[in-house]
């Protein structure tokens, strides 16, 4: 559930700061409620994180000169950026590639999360833009050594919200994990490797996706393969276009959500997610089930659509992201209209964070 709150004035005199909003998806043990001593019946919720040690730079010669590509004398606050990407591939030595990736990120002082899976890589990294560009160069070299080309990778760039303090939006720790899948899917719902290995849907760019929605043609169905809490703050809406609304709690719920045959009569299926990585697997699964409609996925996901159409397209609200920015609007534009609501009082609300509704 999503909750909202108005920050009490009493907080102005306390030594603590409150992040902008909240979600009940946060586990109870990650938050504590404190009563302000100067007022009665004032409830404030704060979130505390046990942060791992900060990223550290490795030895200069550890990465064949990769660290030398980045001048760490630059002011990182002036050009802080977030890099999002994925690639489905098979590595010759997944563990060696994982170790090389971790060493590169440490040397360049990047923070974020990388999933180095048997079937590819999925990453969100934050840091100075020049360091991220150096990371891309080094990743090209490392992937080539694994027999993998990343020339087709869609490197997406995100920026901090200028209306919020930058320090609250930065990625602070580094996690580079070896795992089975880029997105966890095949271990749930009886999905086998043959199903997820089927050819994915046809990729359509933002302009074609927009055009189909604009037509409002009969038989067009929108399929959002993101989780329900992501949809609550932003989603596509178009007149005359049916939204399948699968109500996924996690991506591996997809097979169960499709068991009722809700898409079997659809003429055109428009799939979307944040950046495209989940659509690749979801569309392959649908193909394996014999879905007959024209199956399309939004190339580059909501991220690329927002870049193209801003607040003037069919995407309403904000795009949820898995980093401290939490939810982002179209780059360079004013905050979009709020589509989310507090689950307790019904007030318009779209910011996940740590406040609790006081109504």
mmCIF file with all atom_site columns, N, CA, C and O in Angstrom, residues 184-219:
data_model
loop_
_atom_site.group_PDB
_atom_site.id
_atom_site.type_symbol
_atom_site.label_atom_id
_atom_site.label_alt_id
_atom_site.label_comp_id
_atom_site.label_asym_id
_atom_site.label_entity_id
_atom_site.label_seq_id
_atom_site.pdbx_PDB_ins_code
_atom_site.Cartn_x
_atom_site.Cartn_y
_atom_site.Cartn_z
_atom_site.occupancy
_atom_site.B_iso_or_equiv
_atom_site.pdbx_formal_charge
_atom_site.auth_seq_id
_atom_site.auth_comp_id
_atom_site.auth_asym_id
_atom_site.auth_atom_id
_atom_site.pdbx_PDB_model_num
ATOM 1   N N  . UNK A 1 184 ? 14.439  -13.012 -12.634 1.00 0.00 ? 184 UNK A N  1
ATOM 2   C CA . UNK A 1 184 ? 14.001  -14.299 -12.084 1.00 0.00 ? 184 UNK A CA 1
ATOM 3   C C  . UNK A 1 184 ? 12.640  -14.667 -12.651 1.00 0.00 ? 184 UNK A C  1
ATOM 4   O O  . UNK A 1 184 ? 11.671  -13.920 -12.495 1.00 0.00 ? 184 UNK A O  1
ATOM 5   N N  . UNK A 1 185 ? 12.552  -15.827 -13.303 1.00 0.00 ? 185 UNK A N  1
ATOM 6   C CA . UNK A 1 185 ? 11.319  -16.186 -13.980 1.00 0.00 ? 185 UNK A CA 1
ATOM 7   C C  . UNK A 1 185 ? 11.095  -17.694 -14.064 1.00 0.00 ? 185 UNK A C  1
ATOM 8   O O  . UNK A 1 185 ? 10.048  -18.202 -13.697 1.00 0.00 ? 185 UNK A O  1
ATOM 9   N N  . UNK A 1 186 ? 12.083  -18.436 -14.511 1.00 0.00 ? 186 UNK A N  1
ATOM 10  C CA . UNK A 1 186 ? 11.852  -19.829 -14.875 1.00 0.00 ? 186 UNK A CA 1
ATOM 11  C C  . UNK A 1 186 ? 11.627  -20.752 -13.686 1.00 0.00 ? 186 UNK A C  1
ATOM 12  O O  . UNK A 1 186 ? 11.102  -21.857 -13.851 1.00 0.00 ? 186 UNK A O  1
ATOM 13  N N  . UNK A 1 187 ? 12.017  -20.340 -12.482 1.00 0.00 ? 187 UNK A N  1
ATOM 14  C CA . UNK A 1 187 ? 11.841  -21.210 -11.318 1.00 0.00 ? 187 UNK A CA 1
ATOM 15  C C  . UNK A 1 187 ? 10.425  -21.177 -10.759 1.00 0.00 ? 187 UNK A C  1
ATOM 16  O O  . UNK A 1 187 ? 10.105  -21.909 -9.830  1.00 0.00 ? 187 UNK A O  1
ATOM 17  N N  . UNK A 1 188 ? 9.582   -20.327 -11.305 1.00 0.00 ? 188 UNK A N  1
ATOM 18  C CA . UNK A 1 188 ? 8.221   -20.186 -10.783 1.00 0.00 ? 188 UNK A CA 1
ATOM 19  C C  . UNK A 1 188 ? 7.189   -20.475 -11.867 1.00 0.00 ? 188 UNK A C  1
ATOM 20  O O  . UNK A 1 188 ? 7.420   -20.244 -13.051 1.00 0.00 ? 188 UNK A O  1
ATOM 21  N N  . UNK A 1 189 ? 6.065   -21.011 -11.462 1.00 0.00 ? 189 UNK A N  1
ATOM 22  C CA . UNK A 1 189 ? 4.951   -21.194 -12.377 1.00 0.00 ? 189 UNK A CA 1
ATOM 23  C C  . UNK A 1 189 ? 5.137   -22.273 -13.415 1.00 0.00 ? 189 UNK A C  1
ATOM 24  O O  . UNK A 1 189 ? 4.419   -22.306 -14.418 1.00 0.00 ? 189 UNK A O  1
ATOM 25  N N  . UNK A 1 190 ? 6.067   -23.173 -13.238 1.00 0.00 ? 190 UNK A N  1
ATOM 26  C CA . UNK A 1 190 ? 6.238   -24.254 -14.186 1.00 0.00 ? 190 UNK A CA 1
ATOM 27  C C  . UNK A 1 190 ? 6.785   -23.816 -15.537 1.00 0.00 ? 190 UNK A C  1
ATOM 28  O O  . UNK A 1 190 ? 6.557   -24.467 -16.555 1.00 0.00 ? 190 UNK A O  1
ATOM 29  N N  . UNK A 1 191 ? 7.488   -22.702 -15.575 1.00 0.00 ? 191 UNK A N  1
ATOM 30  C CA . UNK A 1 191 ? 8.050   -22.201 -16.829 1.00 0.00 ? 191 UNK A CA 1
ATOM 31  C C  . UNK A 1 191 ? 9.354   -22.937 -17.122 1.00 0.00 ? 191 UNK A C  1
ATOM 32  O O  . UNK A 1 191 ? 10.246  -22.984 -16.287 1.00 0.00 ? 191 UNK A O  1
ATOM 33  N N  . UNK A 1 192 ? 9.465   -23.514 -18.304 1.00 0.00 ? 192 UNK A N  1
ATOM 34  C CA . UNK A 1 192 ? 10.684  -24.241 -18.640 1.00 0.00 ? 192 UNK A CA 1
ATOM 35  C C  . UNK A 1 192 ? 11.581  -23.392 -19.529 1.00 0.00 ? 192 UNK A C  1
ATOM 36  O O  . UNK A 1 192 ? 11.194  -22.335 -20.029 1.00 0.00 ? 192 UNK A O  1
ATOM 37  N N  . UNK A 1 193 ? 12.804  -23.852 -19.718 1.00 0.00 ? 193 UNK A N  1
ATOM 38  C CA . UNK A 1 193 ? 13.775  -23.107 -20.513 1.00 0.00 ? 193 UNK A CA 1
ATOM 39  C C  . UNK A 1 193 ? 13.332  -22.953 -21.966 1.00 0.00 ? 193 UNK A C  1
ATOM 40  O O  . UNK A 1 193 ? 13.634  -21.958 -22.617 1.00 0.00 ? 193 UNK A O  1
ATOM 41  N N  . UNK A 1 194 ? 12.600  -23.918 -22.482 1.00 0.00 ? 194 UNK A N  1
ATOM 42  C CA . UNK A 1 194 ? 12.127  -23.824 -23.862 1.00 0.00 ? 194 UNK A CA 1
ATOM 43  C C  . UNK A 1 194 ? 11.161  -22.655 -24.023 1.00 0.00 ? 194 UNK A C  1
ATOM 44  O O  . UNK A 1 194 ? 11.175  -21.942 -25.027 1.00 0.00 ? 194 UNK A O  1
ATOM 45  N N  . UNK A 1 195 ? 10.327  -22.428 -22.991 1.00 0.00 ? 195 UNK A N  1
ATOM 46  C CA . UNK A 1 195 ? 9.350   -21.343 -23.058 1.00 0.00 ? 195 UNK A CA 1
ATOM 47  C C  . UNK A 1 195 ? 10.030  -19.981 -23.097 1.00 0.00 ? 195 UNK A C  1
ATOM 48  O O  . UNK A 1 195 ? 9.677   -19.121 -23.903 1.00 0.00 ? 195 UNK A O  1
ATOM 49  N N  . UNK A 1 196 ? 11.024  -19.768 -22.206 1.00 0.00 ? 196 UNK A N  1
ATOM 50  C CA . UNK A 1 196 ? 11.671  -18.460 -22.172 1.00 0.00 ? 196 UNK A CA 1
ATOM 51  C C  . UNK A 1 196 ? 12.729  -18.328 -23.261 1.00 0.00 ? 196 UNK A C  1
ATOM 52  O O  . UNK A 1 196 ? 13.249  -17.244 -23.489 1.00 0.00 ? 196 UNK A O  1
ATOM 53  N N  . UNK A 1 197 ? 13.035  -19.419 -23.936 1.00 0.00 ? 197 UNK A N  1
ATOM 54  C CA . UNK A 1 197 ? 14.001  -19.363 -25.024 1.00 0.00 ? 197 UNK A CA 1
ATOM 55  C C  . UNK A 1 197 ? 13.356  -19.099 -26.374 1.00 0.00 ? 197 UNK A C  1
ATOM 56  O O  . UNK A 1 197 ? 14.045  -19.012 -27.392 1.00 0.00 ? 197 UNK A O  1
ATOM 57  N N  . UNK A 1 198 ? 12.027  -18.974 -26.400 1.00 0.00 ? 198 UNK A N  1
ATOM 58  C CA . UNK A 1 198 ? 11.330  -18.680 -27.649 1.00 0.00 ? 198 UNK A CA 1
ATOM 59  C C  . UNK A 1 198 ? 11.687  -17.272 -28.117 1.00 0.00 ? 198 UNK A C  1
ATOM 60  O O  . UNK A 1 198 ? 12.105  -16.434 -27.323 1.00 0.00 ? 198 UNK A O  1
ATOM 61  N N  . UNK A 1 199 ? 11.520  -16.989 -29.414 1.00 0.00 ? 199 UNK A N  1
ATOM 62  C CA . UNK A 1 199 ? 11.831  -15.639 -29.917 1.00 0.00 ? 199 UNK A CA 1
ATOM 63  C C  . UNK A 1 199 ? 10.978  -14.590 -29.222 1.00 0.00 ? 199 UNK A C  1
ATOM 64  O O  . UNK A 1 199 ? 9.768   -14.787 -29.051 1.00 0.00 ? 199 UNK A O  1
ATOM 65  N N  . UNK A 1 200 ? 11.559  -13.478 -28.801 1.00 0.00 ? 200 UNK A N  1
ATOM 66  C CA . UNK A 1 200 ? 10.770  -12.420 -28.160 1.00 0.00 ? 200 UNK A CA 1
ATOM 67  C C  . UNK A 1 200 ? 9.890   -11.688 -29.164 1.00 0.00 ? 200 UNK A C  1
ATOM 68  O O  . UNK A 1 200 ? 9.963   -11.922 -30.377 1.00 0.00 ? 200 UNK A O  1
ATOM 69  N N  . UNK A 1 201 ? 9.074   -10.792 -28.658 1.00 0.00 ? 201 UNK A N  1
ATOM 70  C CA . UNK A 1 201 ? 8.165   -10.035 -29.507 1.00 0.00 ? 201 UNK A CA 1
ATOM 71  C C  . UNK A 1 201 ? 8.910   -9.067  -30.413 1.00 0.00 ? 201 UNK A C  1
ATOM 72  O O  . UNK A 1 201 ? 10.069  -8.717  -30.174 1.00 0.00 ? 201 UNK A O  1
ATOM 73  N N  . UNK A 1 202 ? 8.206   -8.626  -31.434 1.00 0.00 ? 202 UNK A N  1
ATOM 74  C CA . UNK A 1 202 ? 8.737   -7.588  -32.308 1.00 0.00 ? 202 UNK A CA 1
ATOM 75  C C  . UNK A 1 202 ? 8.887   -6.298  -31.516 1.00 0.00 ? 202 UNK A C  1
ATOM 76  O O  . UNK A 1 202 ? 7.977   -5.874  -30.809 1.00 0.00 ? 202 UNK A O  1
ATOM 77  N N  . UNK A 1 203 ? 10.048  -5.662  -31.617 1.00 0.00 ? 203 UNK A N  1
ATOM 78  C CA . UNK A 1 203 ? 10.291  -4.415  -30.901 1.00 0.00 ? 203 UNK A CA 1
ATOM 79  C C  . UNK A 1 203 ? 9.809   -3.239  -31.743 1.00 0.00 ? 203 UNK A C  1
ATOM 80  O O  . UNK A 1 203 ? 10.126  -3.142  -32.930 1.00 0.00 ? 203 UNK A O  1
ATOM 81  N N  . UNK A 1 204 ? 9.043   -2.358  -31.111 1.00 0.00 ? 204 UNK A N  1
ATOM 82  C CA . UNK A 1 204 ? 8.573   -1.158  -31.790 1.00 0.00 ? 204 UNK A CA 1
ATOM 83  C C  . UNK A 1 204 ? 9.107   0.057   -31.043 1.00 0.00 ? 204 UNK A C  1
ATOM 84  O O  . UNK A 1 204 ? 9.204   0.046   -29.805 1.00 0.00 ? 204 UNK A O  1
ATOM 85  N N  . UNK A 1 205 ? 9.467   1.083   -31.772 1.00 0.00 ? 205 UNK A N  1
ATOM 86  C CA . UNK A 1 205 ? 10.001  2.275   -31.119 1.00 0.00 ? 205 UNK A CA 1
ATOM 87  C C  . UNK A 1 205 ? 8.866   3.097   -30.515 1.00 0.00 ? 205 UNK A C  1
ATOM 88  O O  . UNK A 1 205 ? 7.674   2.792   -30.689 1.00 0.00 ? 205 UNK A O  1
ATOM 89  N N  . UNK A 1 206 ? 9.239   4.156   -29.809 1.00 0.00 ? 206 UNK A N  1
ATOM 90  C CA . UNK A 1 206 ? 8.249   4.968   -29.116 1.00 0.00 ? 206 UNK A CA 1
ATOM 91  C C  . UNK A 1 206 ? 7.217   5.557   -30.074 1.00 0.00 ? 206 UNK A C  1
ATOM 92  O O  . UNK A 1 206 ? 6.022   5.640   -29.741 1.00 0.00 ? 206 UNK A O  1
ATOM 93  N N  . UNK A 1 207 ? 7.647   5.940   -31.284 1.00 0.00 ? 207 UNK A N  1
ATOM 94  C CA . UNK A 1 207 ? 6.730   6.561   -32.238 1.00 0.00 ? 207 UNK A CA 1
ATOM 95  C C  . UNK A 1 207 ? 5.655   5.582   -32.705 1.00 0.00 ? 207 UNK A C  1
ATOM 96  O O  . UNK A 1 207 ? 4.470   5.922   -32.774 1.00 0.00 ? 207 UNK A O  1
ATOM 97  N N  . UNK A 1 208 ? 6.042   4.337   -33.007 1.00 0.00 ? 208 UNK A N  1
ATOM 98  C CA . UNK A 1 208 ? 5.057   3.347   -33.453 1.00 0.00 ? 208 UNK A CA 1
ATOM 99  C C  . UNK A 1 208 ? 4.133   2.951   -32.304 1.00 0.00 ? 208 UNK A C  1
ATOM 100 O O  . UNK A 1 208 ? 2.922   2.787   -32.486 1.00 0.00 ? 208 UNK A O  1
ATOM 101 N N  . UNK A 1 209 ? 4.693   2.791   -31.122 1.00 0.00 ? 209 UNK A N  1
ATOM 102 C CA . UNK A 1 209 ? 3.889   2.461   -29.943 1.00 0.00 ? 209 UNK A CA 1
ATOM 103 C C  . UNK A 1 209 ? 2.838   3.546   -29.714 1.00 0.00 ? 209 UNK A C  1
ATOM 104 O O  . UNK A 1 209 ? 1.656   3.254   -29.486 1.00 0.00 ? 209 UNK A O  1
ATOM 105 N N  . UNK A 1 210 ? 3.273   4.779   -29.805 1.00 0.00 ? 210 UNK A N  1
ATOM 106 C CA . UNK A 1 210 ? 2.380   5.932   -29.624 1.00 0.00 ? 210 UNK A CA 1
ATOM 107 C C  . UNK A 1 210 ? 1.290   5.940   -30.698 1.00 0.00 ? 210 UNK A C  1
ATOM 108 O O  . UNK A 1 210 ? 0.114   6.200   -30.405 1.00 0.00 ? 210 UNK A O  1
ATOM 109 N N  . UNK A 1 211 ? 1.670   5.647   -31.928 1.00 0.00 ? 211 UNK A N  1
ATOM 110 C CA . UNK A 1 211 ? 0.723   5.673   -33.037 1.00 0.00 ? 211 UNK A CA 1
ATOM 111 C C  . UNK A 1 211 ? -0.384  4.639   -32.867 1.00 0.00 ? 211 UNK A C  1
ATOM 112 O O  . UNK A 1 211 ? -1.561  4.912   -33.135 1.00 0.00 ? 211 UNK A O  1
ATOM 113 N N  . UNK A 1 212 ? -0.020  3.446   -32.414 1.00 0.00 ? 212 UNK A N  1
ATOM 114 C CA . UNK A 1 212 ? -1.026  2.401   -32.207 1.00 0.00 ? 212 UNK A CA 1
ATOM 115 C C  . UNK A 1 212 ? -1.985  2.805   -31.088 1.00 0.00 ? 212 UNK A C  1
ATOM 116 O O  . UNK A 1 212 ? -3.201  2.626   -31.193 1.00 0.00 ? 212 UNK A O  1
ATOM 117 N N  . UNK A 1 213 ? -1.452  3.371   -30.011 1.00 0.00 ? 213 UNK A N  1
ATOM 118 C CA . UNK A 1 213 ? -2.312  3.834   -28.922 1.00 0.00 ? 213 UNK A CA 1
ATOM 119 C C  . UNK A 1 213 ? -3.231  4.964   -29.394 1.00 0.00 ? 213 UNK A C  1
ATOM 120 O O  . UNK A 1 213 ? -4.407  5.032   -29.036 1.00 0.00 ? 213 UNK A O  1
ATOM 121 N N  . UNK A 1 214 ? -2.686  5.841   -30.210 1.00 0.00 ? 214 UNK A N  1
ATOM 122 C CA . UNK A 1 214 ? -3.455  6.980   -30.699 1.00 0.00 ? 214 UNK A CA 1
ATOM 123 C C  . UNK A 1 214 ? -4.613  6.539   -31.581 1.00 0.00 ? 214 UNK A C  1
ATOM 124 O O  . UNK A 1 214 ? -5.686  7.160   -31.582 1.00 0.00 ? 214 UNK A O  1
ATOM 125 N N  . UNK A 1 215 ? -4.427  5.453   -32.310 1.00 0.00 ? 215 UNK A N  1
ATOM 126 C CA . UNK A 1 215 ? -5.474  4.961   -33.202 1.00 0.00 ? 215 UNK A CA 1
ATOM 127 C C  . UNK A 1 215 ? -6.676  4.435   -32.429 1.00 0.00 ? 215 UNK A C  1
ATOM 128 O O  . UNK A 1 215 ? -7.807  4.489   -32.910 1.00 0.00 ? 215 UNK A O  1
ATOM 129 N N  . UNK A 1 216 ? -6.446  3.916   -31.226 1.00 0.00 ? 216 UNK A N  1
ATOM 130 C CA . UNK A 1 216 ? -7.542  3.365   -30.426 1.00 0.00 ? 216 UNK A CA 1
ATOM 131 C C  . UNK A 1 216 ? -8.265  2.233   -31.131 1.00 0.00 ? 216 UNK A C  1
ATOM 132 O O  . UNK A 1 216 ? -9.459  2.008   -30.898 1.00 0.00 ? 216 UNK A O  1
ATOM 133 N N  . UNK A 1 217 ? -7.551  1.499   -31.956 1.00 0.00 ? 217 UNK A N  1
ATOM 134 C CA . UNK A 1 217 ? -8.168  0.445   -32.763 1.00 0.00 ? 217 UNK A CA 1
ATOM 135 C C  . UNK A 1 217 ? -8.723  -0.667  -31.881 1.00 0.00 ? 217 UNK A C  1
ATOM 136 O O  . UNK A 1 217 ? -8.195  -0.970  -30.804 1.00 0.00 ? 217 UNK A O  1
ATOM 137 N N  . UNK A 1 218 ? -9.783  -1.296  -32.356 1.00 0.00 ? 218 UNK A N  1
ATOM 138 C CA . UNK A 1 218 ? -10.393 -2.408  -31.629 1.00 0.00 ? 218 UNK A CA 1
ATOM 139 C C  . UNK A 1 218 ? -9.420  -3.574  -31.555 1.00 0.00 ? 218 UNK A C  1
ATOM 140 O O  . UNK A 1 218 ? -8.694  -3.855  -32.512 1.00 0.00 ? 218 UNK A O  1
ATOM 141 N N  . UNK A 1 219 ? -9.416  -4.243  -30.425 1.00 0.00 ? 219 UNK A N  1
ATOM 142 C CA . UNK A 1 219 ? -8.558  -5.411  -30.275 1.00 0.00 ? 219 UNK A CA 1
ATOM 143 C C  . UNK A 1 219 ? -7.159  -5.110  -29.776 1.00 0.00 ? 219 UNK A C  1
ATOM 144 O O  . UNK A 1 219 ? -6.349  -6.022  -29.617 1.00 0.00 ? 219 UNK A O  1
#
